[in-house]
Amino acid sequence: MADDTWQSKSSGKKPCRACTDFKTWSKQQKQNNTGQSSQSSSPKVTEEAPKPPADCPVDKDQLGRATWTFLHTMAAYYPEAPSTSQQQEMTMMMRTFSKYYPCDYCSHHMREW
């Protein structure tokens, strides 16, 4: 199920919003819908990207900032001398967190650690 929801960049499927910032994603969607290429001969008009609906998942930039805040806050409160049980629990939390992280690239990167 996770593979169907979170698309890999190399899968050739629709780009994942968790792997692309909203402005880039919105531009890609507009180009896909109109059939234009990024190298259009028409003059460039700077358009402000529309804001996503409130119930829309966050983009990669928002997700990254929130993840950084979460992980660094957890690290700040992690005991300097954790018990064996705390070490095992944190290892399990990081494995599970990285397994279900919405950005495929970041998910693999987290698992390398």
Tab-separated table of C-alpha atoms in Angstrom:
chain	number	residue	atom	x	y	z
A	1	MET	CA	0.000	0.000	0.000
A	2	ALA	CA	2.787	2.445	0.850
A	3	ASP	CA	4.349	1.885	-2.558
A	4	ASP	CA	1.078	2.924	-4.237
A	5	THR	CA	0.724	6.073	-2.142
A	6	TRP	CA	4.273	7.405	-2.146
A	7	GLN	CA	5.686	7.473	-5.637
A	8	SER	CA	9.378	7.121	-6.330
A	9	LYS	CA	10.980	9.727	-8.584
A	10	SER	CA	12.254	6.915	-10.769
A	11	SER	CA	8.875	5.175	-11.055
A	12	GLY	CA	7.713	7.404	-13.906
A	13	LYS	CA	4.402	7.992	-12.144
A	14	LYS	CA	2.910	11.293	-11.012
A	15	PRO	CA	5.379	13.334	-8.936
A	16	CYS	CA	4.936	13.051	-5.205
A	17	ARG	CA	4.114	16.294	-3.347
A	18	ALA	CA	6.265	15.156	-0.445
A	19	CYS	CA	9.261	14.973	-2.806
A	20	THR	CA	8.578	18.250	-4.629
A	21	ASP	CA	7.920	21.721	-3.264
A	22	PHE	CA	4.433	23.080	-3.981
A	23	LYS	CA	5.546	25.789	-6.423
A	24	THR	CA	7.454	23.284	-8.594
A	25	TRP	CA	4.692	20.686	-8.329
A	26	SER	CA	2.034	23.237	-9.292
A	27	LYS	CA	4.095	24.350	-12.301
A	28	GLN	CA	4.574	20.725	-13.401
A	29	GLN	CA	0.846	20.073	-13.119
A	30	LYS	CA	0.023	23.174	-15.151
A	31	GLN	CA	2.503	22.141	-17.870
A	32	ASN	CA	1.128	18.594	-17.933
A	33	ASN	CA	-2.435	19.879	-18.266
A	34	THR	CA	-1.664	22.338	-21.064
A	35	GLY	CA	0.917	20.193	-22.859
A	36	GLN	CA	3.518	22.968	-22.713
A	37	SER	CA	7.183	22.287	-22.232
A	38	SER	CA	9.365	24.202	-19.813
A	39	GLN	CA	11.196	25.714	-22.819
A	40	SER	CA	8.211	27.618	-24.205
A	41	SER	CA	8.851	30.359	-26.765
A	42	SER	CA	6.222	32.630	-25.220
A	43	PRO	CA	7.415	35.362	-22.846
A	44	LYS	CA	7.651	34.337	-19.223
A	45	VAL	CA	5.094	35.853	-16.918
A	46	THR	CA	5.802	35.567	-13.241
A	47	GLU	CA	2.785	34.023	-11.601
A	48	GLU	CA	2.416	33.405	-7.942
A	49	ALA	CA	1.613	29.753	-7.357
A	50	PRO	CA	-1.823	29.164	-5.892
A	51	LYS	CA	-1.878	28.107	-2.264
A	52	PRO	CA	-2.839	24.487	-1.661
A	53	PRO	CA	-6.107	23.707	0.125
A	54	ALA	CA	-5.860	23.549	3.919
A	55	ASP	CA	-6.456	19.778	3.909
A	56	CYS	CA	-3.682	19.172	1.342
A	57	PRO	CA	-0.566	17.310	2.560
A	58	VAL	CA	2.487	19.493	3.111
A	59	ASP	CA	5.177	19.763	0.432
A	60	LYS	CA	8.802	18.640	0.797
A	61	ASP	CA	9.997	21.947	2.259
A	62	GLN	CA	7.317	22.052	4.950
A	63	LEU	CA	7.746	18.352	5.657
A	64	GLY	CA	11.516	18.744	5.976
A	65	ARG	CA	11.271	21.664	8.406
A	66	ALA	CA	8.689	19.877	10.545
A	67	THR	CA	10.729	16.661	10.551
A	68	TRP	CA	13.910	18.525	11.486
A	69	THR	CA	12.075	20.236	14.366
A	70	PHE	CA	10.595	16.952	15.581
A	71	LEU	CA	13.836	14.940	15.433
A	72	HIS	CA	15.997	17.644	17.000
A	73	THR	CA	13.482	18.160	19.804
A	74	MET	CA	13.465	14.411	20.454
A	75	ALA	CA	17.277	14.422	20.505
A	76	ALA	CA	17.302	17.304	22.994
A	77	TYR	CA	15.111	15.326	25.393
A	78	TYR	CA	16.814	11.974	24.827
A	79	PRO	CA	18.728	10.894	27.941
A	80	GLU	CA	22.513	11.287	27.897
A	81	ALA	CA	22.827	7.782	29.301
A	82	PRO	CA	19.796	5.901	27.911
A	83	SER	CA	18.875	2.506	29.272
A	84	THR	CA	19.034	-0.525	27.005
A	85	SER	CA	15.251	-0.402	26.740
A	86	GLN	CA	15.290	3.286	25.718
A	87	GLN	CA	17.954	2.572	23.092
A	88	GLN	CA	15.905	-0.284	21.646
A	89	GLU	CA	12.719	1.795	21.630
A	90	MET	CA	14.415	4.721	19.888
A	91	THR	CA	15.977	2.393	17.318
A	92	MET	CA	12.542	0.893	16.621
A	93	MET	CA	10.963	4.363	16.400
A	94	MET	CA	13.557	5.538	13.846
A	95	ARG	CA	13.214	2.347	11.785
A	96	THR	CA	9.436	2.669	11.705
A	97	PHE	CA	9.551	6.434	11.088
A	98	SER	CA	11.914	6.028	8.136
A	99	LYS	CA	9.904	3.132	6.718
A	100	TYR	CA	6.712	5.203	6.446
A	101	TYR	CA	8.227	8.627	5.759
A	102	PRO	CA	6.336	10.104	2.764
A	103	CYS	CA	9.384	11.248	0.766
A	104	ASP	CA	10.977	8.225	-0.910
A	105	TYR	CA	14.448	9.800	-1.218
A	106	CYS	CA	14.501	10.968	2.414
A	107	SER	CA	13.102	7.659	3.621
A	108	HIS	CA	15.982	5.734	2.049
A	109	HIS	CA	18.498	8.264	3.347
A	110	MET	CA	17.175	7.875	6.921
A	111	ARG	CA	17.475	4.097	6.700
A	112	GLU	CA	21.175	4.396	5.824
A	113	TRP	CA	21.817	5.709	9.310
